[in-house]
Short mmCIF file of C-alpha atoms in Angstrom, two decimals:
data_model
loop_
_atom_site.label_atom_id
_atom_site.label_comp_id
_atom_site.label_asym_id
_atom_site.label_seq_id
_atom_site.Cartn_x
_atom_site.Cartn_y
_atom_site.Cartn_z
CA UNK K 8 36.53 30.87 -41.63
CA UNK K 9 34.51 31.49 -38.72
CA UNK K 10 34.98 34.98 -37.26
CA UNK K 11 33.20 33.95 -33.46
CA UNK K 12 36.58 32.02 -32.61
CA UNK K 13 39.20 32.96 -35.51
CA UNK K 14 40.82 36.47 -35.74
CA UNK K 15 43.01 38.30 -38.01
CA UNK K 16 46.28 36.52 -36.79
CA UNK K 17 44.52 33.04 -36.94
CA UNK K 18 44.05 33.84 -40.44
CA UNK K 19 47.34 34.79 -40.92
CA UNK K 20 48.43 31.71 -39.20
CA UNK K 21 46.77 29.97 -41.77
CA UNK K 22 48.14 31.31 -44.49
CA UNK K 23 51.58 30.81 -43.49
CA UNK K 24 51.04 27.36 -42.37
CA UNK K 25 49.55 26.23 -45.57
CA UNK K 26 52.18 27.68 -47.87
CA UNK K 27 54.90 26.00 -45.53
CA UNK K 28 52.93 22.57 -46.10
CA UNK K 29 52.81 22.88 -49.44
CA UNK K 30 56.79 24.06 -50.11
CA UNK K 31 58.07 22.06 -47.23
CA UNK K 32 55.65 18.88 -46.74
CA UNK K 33 53.33 18.06 -50.63
CA UNK K 34 56.45 17.45 -52.48
CA UNK K 35 57.86 14.40 -50.02
CA UNK K 36 54.75 12.85 -49.23
CA UNK K 37 54.46 9.86 -52.04
CA UNK K 38 57.82 9.13 -50.98
CA UNK K 39 56.99 9.13 -47.53
CA UNK K 40 54.06 7.10 -48.04
CA UNK K 41 55.81 4.83 -49.90
CA UNK K 42 58.39 4.05 -47.77
CA UNK K 43 56.60 4.59 -44.78
CA UNK K 44 59.40 6.91 -43.27
CA UNK K 45 59.53 10.68 -42.69
CA UNK K 46 62.99 12.08 -43.07
CA UNK K 47 63.70 13.43 -39.84
CA UNK K 48 64.66 17.35 -41.43
CA UNK K 49 60.99 17.85 -41.58
CA UNK K 50 60.87 17.85 -37.52
CA UNK K 51 63.06 20.08 -37.19
CA UNK K 52 61.76 22.59 -39.91
CA UNK K 53 58.14 22.32 -38.19
CA UNK K 54 60.37 23.03 -35.18
CA UNK K 55 62.27 25.97 -36.43
CA UNK K 56 59.01 27.71 -37.81
CA UNK K 57 57.38 27.49 -34.34
CA UNK K 58 54.65 24.90 -35.27
CA UNK K 59 55.25 22.43 -32.51
CA UNK K 60 55.23 25.09 -29.75
CA UNK K 61 52.10 27.02 -30.51
CA UNK K 62 50.40 26.09 -26.94
CA UNK K 63 53.41 25.62 -25.05
CA UNK K 64 54.86 28.04 -22.47
CA UNK K 65 57.56 30.56 -23.66
CA UNK K 66 59.70 29.26 -21.04
CA UNK K 67 60.68 26.18 -22.93
CA UNK K 68 60.30 27.69 -26.20
CA UNK K 69 56.70 27.66 -27.15
CA UNK K 70 54.60 30.69 -28.29
CA UNK K 71 51.92 30.34 -24.98
CA UNK K 72 48.89 30.61 -27.99
CA UNK K 73 45.22 29.92 -27.55
CA UNK K 74 43.81 26.50 -28.76
CA UNK K 75 42.21 27.76 -32.02
CA UNK K 76 45.70 27.93 -33.41
CA UNK K 77 45.62 24.00 -32.85
CA UNK K 78 43.03 24.16 -34.69
CA UNK K 79 44.18 25.48 -37.81
CA UNK K 80 47.61 23.27 -37.58
CA UNK K 81 44.74 20.26 -37.65
CA UNK K 82 43.09 21.34 -40.03
CA UNK K 83 45.60 22.24 -42.57
CA UNK K 84 47.53 18.84 -42.08
CA UNK K 85 44.18 17.11 -43.07
CA UNK K 86 44.82 18.62 -46.68
CA UNK K 87 47.81 17.69 -48.08
CA UNK K 88 46.51 14.07 -48.81
CA UNK K 89 48.09 12.20 -45.87
CA UNK K 90 46.53 11.43 -42.73
CA UNK K 91 49.73 9.40 -41.67
CA UNK K 92 51.81 12.58 -41.99
CA UNK K 93 49.24 14.49 -40.00
CA UNK K 94 49.42 11.74 -37.05
CA UNK K 95 53.11 11.91 -36.65
CA UNK K 96 53.18 15.65 -35.95
CA UNK K 97 49.88 15.59 -33.87
CA UNK K 98 50.69 12.73 -31.81
CA UNK K 99 54.54 14.45 -31.01
CA UNK K 100 53.24 18.06 -30.55
CA UNK K 101 49.82 16.75 -28.70
CA UNK K 102 50.36 13.55 -26.85
CA UNK K 103 53.30 13.00 -25.68
CA UNK K 104 54.14 16.72 -25.45
CA UNK K 105 50.92 17.37 -23.55
CA UNK K 106 52.25 14.86 -20.54
CA UNK K 107 55.77 16.48 -20.49
CA UNK K 108 54.16 19.84 -20.28
CA UNK K 109 51.06 19.15 -17.46
CA UNK K 110 53.29 16.24 -15.53
CA UNK K 111 56.49 16.46 -16.02
CA UNK K 112 59.24 17.98 -13.72
CA UNK K 113 61.50 21.07 -14.38
CA UNK K 114 64.39 18.50 -15.62
CA UNK K 115 61.88 16.35 -17.56
CA UNK K 116 60.62 20.04 -19.48
CA UNK K 117 64.25 21.24 -20.00
CA UNK K 118 65.96 18.02 -21.18
CA UNK K 119 62.70 16.80 -23.29
CA UNK K 120 60.01 19.46 -23.53
CA UNK K 121 62.21 21.80 -25.00
CA UNK K 122 63.63 20.35 -27.92
CA UNK K 123 60.32 18.24 -28.61
CA UNK K 124 59.31 21.86 -29.44
CA UNK K 125 62.64 22.66 -31.37
CA UNK K 126 61.95 19.59 -33.40
CA UNK K 127 65.45 18.34 -31.77
CA UNK K 128 63.32 14.95 -29.88
CA UNK K 129 60.54 13.64 -31.19
CA UNK K 130 57.98 11.91 -28.41
CA UNK K 131 55.45 8.92 -28.41
CA UNK K 132 52.86 8.23 -26.52
CA UNK K 133 52.77 4.65 -24.99
CA UNK K 134 48.72 3.51 -23.46
CA UNK K 135 47.58 0.98 -25.90
CA UNK K 136 48.44 -2.79 -25.46
CA UNK K 137 48.33 -5.63 -27.31
CA UNK K 138 45.60 -7.28 -24.98
CA UNK K 139 44.14 -4.29 -23.36
CA UNK K 140 42.84 -2.16 -27.07
CA UNK K 141 40.72 0.99 -25.45
CA UNK K 142 40.92 -0.66 -21.95
CA UNK K 143 43.22 1.21 -20.01
CA UNK K 144 42.49 -0.14 -16.76
CA UNK K 145 43.93 -3.59 -17.70
CA UNK K 146 46.82 -2.74 -18.87
CA UNK K 147 50.05 -5.48 -17.87
CA UNK K 148 53.07 -3.72 -18.50
CA UNK K 149 54.54 -3.32 -14.28
CA UNK K 150 57.27 -0.62 -13.43
CA UNK K 151 58.46 -2.17 -10.06
CA UNK K 152 59.84 0.39 -7.49
CA UNK K 153 63.52 -1.03 -6.78
CA UNK K 154 65.77 1.19 -5.42
CA UNK K 155 66.28 4.36 -7.11
CA UNK K 156 64.79 3.11 -9.59
CA UNK K 157 61.62 1.58 -11.49
CA UNK K 158 61.87 -1.85 -13.47
CA UNK K 159 59.58 -1.74 -16.59
CA UNK K 160 58.16 -5.01 -17.80
CA UNK K 161 55.37 -5.22 -20.73
CA UNK K 162 54.28 -4.20 -24.03
CA UNK K 163 52.52 -1.45 -26.07
CA UNK K 164 51.14 -1.35 -29.80
CA UNK K 165 49.53 0.97 -32.07
CA UNK K 166 52.10 3.27 -30.87
CA UNK K 167 52.25 5.94 -33.07
CA UNK K 168 55.63 7.92 -33.42
CA UNK K 169 56.83 4.25 -31.63
CA UNK K 170 60.14 3.79 -33.97
CA UNK K 171 60.73 7.48 -34.50
CA UNK K 172 60.73 8.08 -31.26
CA UNK K 173 63.43 9.34 -28.88
CA UNK K 174 61.70 9.49 -25.74
CA UNK K 175 58.17 7.59 -24.66
CA UNK K 176 55.64 8.51 -22.33
CA UNK K 177 54.91 5.10 -21.08
CA UNK K 178 52.05 4.09 -18.61
CA UNK K 179 52.51 1.25 -16.36
CA UNK K 180 51.15 -0.52 -13.12
CA UNK K 181 53.04 0.62 -10.21
CA UNK K 182 50.33 -1.40 -7.91
CA UNK K 183 48.70 -3.43 -9.54
CA UNK K 184 46.45 -5.19 -6.78
CA UNK K 185 44.55 -1.26 -7.27
CA UNK K 186 43.55 -1.48 -10.56
CA UNK K 187 43.38 1.66 -12.55
CA UNK K 188 44.02 3.29 -9.02
CA UNK K 189 48.08 2.15 -9.16
CA UNK K 190 48.71 3.36 -12.61
CA UNK K 191 51.84 5.82 -13.08
CA UNK K 192 53.20 7.57 -16.18
CA UNK K 193 57.10 7.86 -17.13
CA UNK K 194 59.45 9.67 -19.12
CA UNK K 195 61.26 6.77 -20.80
CA UNK K 196 64.44 7.75 -23.24
CA UNK K 197 64.34 5.03 -25.92
CA UNK K 198 68.36 4.89 -25.71
CA UNK K 199 67.99 2.81 -22.57
CA UNK K 200 68.88 -0.93 -22.55
CA UNK K 201 65.45 -3.54 -23.15
CA UNK K 202 63.36 -1.59 -25.54
CA UNK K 203 62.23 -3.26 -28.89
CA UNK K 204 60.65 -1.54 -31.54
CA UNK K 205 59.07 -3.22 -34.07
CA UNK K 206 57.02 -1.51 -36.96
CA UNK K 207 52.89 -2.36 -37.90
CA UNK K 208 51.72 -2.91 -41.45
CA UNK K 209 48.69 -0.88 -41.80
CA UNK K 210 46.10 -0.32 -43.72
CA UNK K 211 45.76 3.57 -44.31
CA UNK K 212 47.93 6.16 -42.76
CA UNK K 213 51.12 4.52 -44.31
CA UNK K 214 53.70 7.63 -43.84
CA UNK K 215 53.40 7.58 -39.85
CA UNK K 216 55.24 4.57 -38.02
CA UNK K 217 53.03 2.41 -35.95
CA UNK K 218 54.77 0.32 -33.10
CA UNK K 219 54.34 -2.40 -31.16
CA UNK K 220 56.95 -1.96 -28.17
CA UNK K 221 58.55 -4.35 -25.53
CA UNK K 222 60.09 -3.68 -22.38
CA UNK K 223 62.07 -6.43 -21.07
CA UNK K 224 63.33 -5.38 -17.35
CA UNK K 225 63.96 -1.84 -18.88
CA UNK K 226 65.59 0.21 -15.88
CA UNK K 227 64.47 3.99 -15.54
CA UNK K 228 65.68 6.34 -12.87
CA UNK K 229 62.94 7.38 -9.83
CA UNK K 230 63.26 10.78 -10.98
CA UNK K 231 61.49 9.91 -14.68
CA UNK K 232 58.23 9.73 -12.66
CA UNK K 233 55.90 11.73 -14.38
CA UNK K 234 53.46 13.39 -11.42
CA UNK K 235 52.44 11.49 -8.35
CA UNK K 236 53.06 7.91 -8.14
CA UNK K 237 49.70 5.88 -8.93
CA UNK K 238 47.91 8.85 -10.65
CA UNK K 239 48.28 7.50 -13.84
CA UNK K 240 44.87 6.52 -14.98
CA UNK K 241 43.25 10.16 -13.93
CA UNK K 242 46.30 12.15 -15.93
CA UNK K 243 45.47 9.76 -19.31
CA UNK K 244 40.97 10.57 -18.95
CA UNK K 245 42.04 13.73 -18.43
CA UNK K 246 44.35 14.59 -21.63
CA UNK K 247 41.92 12.13 -23.48
CA UNK K 248 39.42 14.68 -23.73
CA UNK K 249 42.45 16.86 -26.09
CA UNK K 250 43.04 13.84 -28.03
CA UNK K 251 39.05 12.94 -28.76
CA UNK K 252 38.69 16.61 -29.64
CA UNK K 253 41.63 16.15 -32.00
CA UNK K 254 40.69 13.62 -33.89
CA UNK K 255 37.06 15.21 -34.06
CA UNK K 256 38.86 18.00 -35.64
CA UNK K 257 40.96 16.17 -37.62
CA UNK K 258 37.70 14.43 -39.38
CA UNK K 259 35.26 16.94 -39.80
CA UNK K 260 38.63 18.64 -42.17
CA UNK K 261 39.16 15.79 -43.87
CA UNK K 262 35.82 15.51 -44.59
CA UNK K 263 35.30 19.11 -45.69
CA UNK K 264 38.43 18.24 -48.14
CA UNK K 265 36.88 15.61 -49.75
CA UNK K 266 33.73 17.19 -50.51
CA UNK K 267 35.42 20.52 -51.70
CA UNK K 268 37.48 18.06 -54.01
CA UNK K 269 34.76 16.12 -55.46
CA UNK K 270 33.02 19.36 -55.65
CA UNK K 271 35.48 20.51 -58.30
CA UNK K 272 35.92 17.38 -59.92
CA UNK K 273 32.40 17.32 -60.38
CA UNK K 274 32.05 20.68 -61.58
CA UNK K 275 34.32 19.20 -64.31
CA UNK K 276 33.31 15.77 -65.10
CA UNK K 277 30.51 15.58 -67.81
CA UNK K 278 28.22 13.18 -68.29
CA UNK K 279 24.77 12.70 -70.72
CA UNK K 280 25.71 16.09 -72.00
CA UNK K 281 26.59 18.27 -68.80
CA UNK K 282 28.51 18.18 -65.81
CA UNK K 283 28.00 16.23 -63.11
CA UNK K 284 27.09 18.18 -60.67
CA UNK K 285 23.74 19.04 -62.25
CA UNK K 286 22.59 15.43 -61.23
CA UNK K 287 19.59 15.80 -58.38
CA UNK K 288 20.54 12.74 -57.00
CA UNK K 289 24.34 13.54 -56.34
CA UNK K 290 24.07 17.08 -55.17
CA UNK K 291 21.37 16.18 -52.51
CA UNK K 292 23.64 13.84 -51.19
CA UNK K 293 26.29 16.04 -51.62
CA UNK K 294 25.11 18.59 -49.33
CA UNK K 295 23.77 16.09 -47.22
CA UNK K 296 27.17 15.18 -46.32
CA UNK K 297 27.96 18.76 -45.86
CA UNK K 298 25.33 19.56 -43.42
CA UNK K 299 26.73 17.25 -40.90
CA UNK K 300 30.07 17.80 -41.70
CA UNK K 301 29.23 21.47 -40.66
CA UNK K 302 27.68 20.20 -37.34
CA UNK K 303 30.18 18.77 -36.46
CA UNK K 304 32.70 21.52 -37.27
CA UNK K 305 30.25 23.88 -35.45
CA UNK K 306 30.32 21.92 -31.95
CA UNK K 307 33.40 21.04 -32.08
CA UNK K 308 34.24 24.74 -32.22
CA UNK K 309 32.06 25.11 -29.35
CA UNK K 310 33.67 22.27 -27.21
CA UNK K 311 37.33 24.07 -27.90
CA UNK K 312 36.41 27.06 -26.82
CA UNK K 313 34.88 25.50 -23.70
CA UNK K 314 38.58 23.51 -23.06
CA UNK K 315 40.10 26.88 -23.85
CA UNK K 316 38.57 28.39 -21.02
CA UNK K 317 39.58 25.68 -18.86
CA UNK K 318 36.49 24.04 -18.61
CA UNK K 319 36.45 20.05 -18.10
CA UNK K 320 34.46 18.71 -21.50
CA UNK K 321 35.40 14.96 -21.34
CA UNK K 322 31.51 14.29 -21.88
CA UNK K 323 31.88 16.71 -25.27
CA UNK K 324 34.75 15.67 -26.43
CA UNK K 325 33.91 11.96 -26.29
CA UNK K 326 30.92 12.96 -28.73
CA UNK K 327 32.92 14.84 -31.03
CA UNK K 328 35.09 11.87 -31.72
CA UNK K 329 32.44 9.43 -31.76
CA UNK K 330 30.08 11.37 -34.44
CA UNK K 331 32.76 13.26 -36.38
CA UNK K 332 34.78 10.53 -37.17
CA UNK K 333 31.35 8.01 -38.54
CA UNK K 334 30.37 11.70 -40.56
CA UNK K 335 33.88 11.38 -41.95
CA UNK K 336 33.94 8.11 -42.77
CA UNK K 337 30.68 8.46 -44.94
CA UNK K 338 31.48 11.55 -46.41
CA UNK K 339 34.23 10.38 -47.80
CA UNK K 340 33.04 6.63 -48.99
CA UNK K 341 30.20 8.49 -50.80
CA UNK K 342 32.90 11.56 -52.53
CA UNK K 343 34.65 8.22 -53.60
CA UNK K 344 31.81 6.88 -54.98
CA UNK K 345 31.15 10.60 -56.62
CA UNK K 346 34.30 10.03 -58.45
CA UNK K 347 33.15 6.74 -60.21
CA UNK K 348 35.91 5.17 -61.03
CA UNK K 349 38.87 7.60 -60.38
CA UNK K 350 37.94 7.46 -57.29
CA UNK K 351 38.94 4.06 -56.61
CA UNK K 352 42.57 5.36 -58.51
CA UNK K 353 45.21 6.02 -56.48
CA UNK K 354 46.43 8.77 -58.43
CA UNK K 355 43.29 10.32 -56.85
CA UNK K 356 43.41 11.57 -53.50
CA UNK K 357 40.06 10.06 -52.32
CA UNK K 358 40.94 6.28 -52.02
CA UNK K 359 43.52 7.03 -49.87
CA UNK K 360 41.13 9.37 -47.82
CA UNK K 361 39.30 6.87 -47.45
CA UNK K 362 41.69 4.02 -46.25
CA UNK K 363 43.22 7.03 -44.00
CA UNK K 364 39.63 7.63 -42.32
CA UNK K 365 38.99 3.96 -41.29
CA UNK K 366 41.26 4.58 -38.58
CA UNK K 367 38.76 7.62 -36.95
CA UNK K 368 36.58 5.41 -35.48
CA UNK K 369 39.23 2.97 -33.84
CA UNK K 370 41.96 4.88 -32.64
CA UNK K 371 42.64 7.19 -29.33
CA UNK K 372 39.06 5.00 -28.09
CA UNK K 373 36.91 2.56 -30.29
CA UNK K 374 33.18 3.91 -30.89
CA UNK K 375 31.92 1.10 -28.94
CA UNK K 376 33.99 2.11 -26.30
CA UNK K 377 33.07 5.64 -26.39
CA UNK K 378 29.20 4.99 -26.78
CA UNK K 379 29.54 3.02 -23.41
CA UNK K 380 31.77 6.03 -21.69
CA UNK K 381 28.62 8.29 -23.05
CA UNK K 382 25.98 6.01 -21.74
CA UNK K 383 27.56 6.04 -18.37
CA UNK K 384 27.96 9.40 -17.99
CA UNK K 385 23.95 10.63 -19.75
CA UNK K 386 22.19 7.30 -18.57
CA UNK K 387 23.87 6.05 -15.15
CA UNK K 388 24.71 9.94 -14.01
CA UNK K 389 28.17 8.77 -13.47
CA UNK K 390 31.01 11.49 -13.46
CA UNK K 391 34.68 11.79 -14.46
CA UNK K 392 36.21 14.06 -12.26
CA UNK K 393 40.05 15.58 -13.16
CA UNK K 394 43.01 15.08 -11.77
CA UNK K 395 43.77 17.08 -8.51
CA UNK K 396 47.20 18.28 -8.73
#
């Protein structure tokens, strides 16, 4: 473990969390992958252990720890053969809850953030739309102010935890004529009338619940507005840095796991009188991937360290996701190939990892969109400023 960023306390947390996952989660993974539903009890166990509150204020039951505990959390979740389960956990803890903590008022924090930390409530972040994809500014969902309420109409899709969730953090246009300067963020309890969530059938991430959500004249109290009206776009952009870094870290971690598993397999598989880890073509291919993964990991650690110090790292986080997810895809493809026919079998981890990893360059902003964002920053010298509180 890199001692530049990880202390003895981080190492102890890694050991504790790894042990917890193998005892409490791994025995249920195959069931959850087949059913597409994660049993509610595990959310509560995560909460009881403090795993959802790592970076959140002690006032709401959190532990107020640095972001390298989050790195450990993400890395270990990638090593239990289910990126879908991992996604359900980190989407709750670092997508929905991040907005509650940053933009929610005291009432929202007491009623939603605190029980999210204990695992009593599950959250989902609702930004992507059926016709919008990565184009956040092009969203069509509206929230019209009517007296002491807002009336929400529209739809969201590809929402992780969309069916499980007890609440949504929803982006909607409060001033459609203003484009991306007319977006606001709302807390929406899923028990509110007019909400319909439909589970989607996916190539990978089978254990996670991904939904399309329709809002039909959903009436929400005006106090459920989070932050200031019409400042939703900069809030979203500000938190995208963390989301992209999370996906970058997930990518380097699953690629590293794939390499470790493949090396172990190759050390035991024999062909032509020797183990296949002695064949130069395979050895050299594997170390090329290991080099790429190590580069990504070091870059991701440096960027997390900067974010932990309060720096605005939107460019580096975008690079992290772009590069790390591509490297992970390429690495896992090769690792599956090195297992030969066994790599194609479901009883071996590479088949599922191959499917799960493919979402990396798509979710949280496609690689194509990320390249255009970076082009604007690097070539056009455009700057993205953080939201001013």
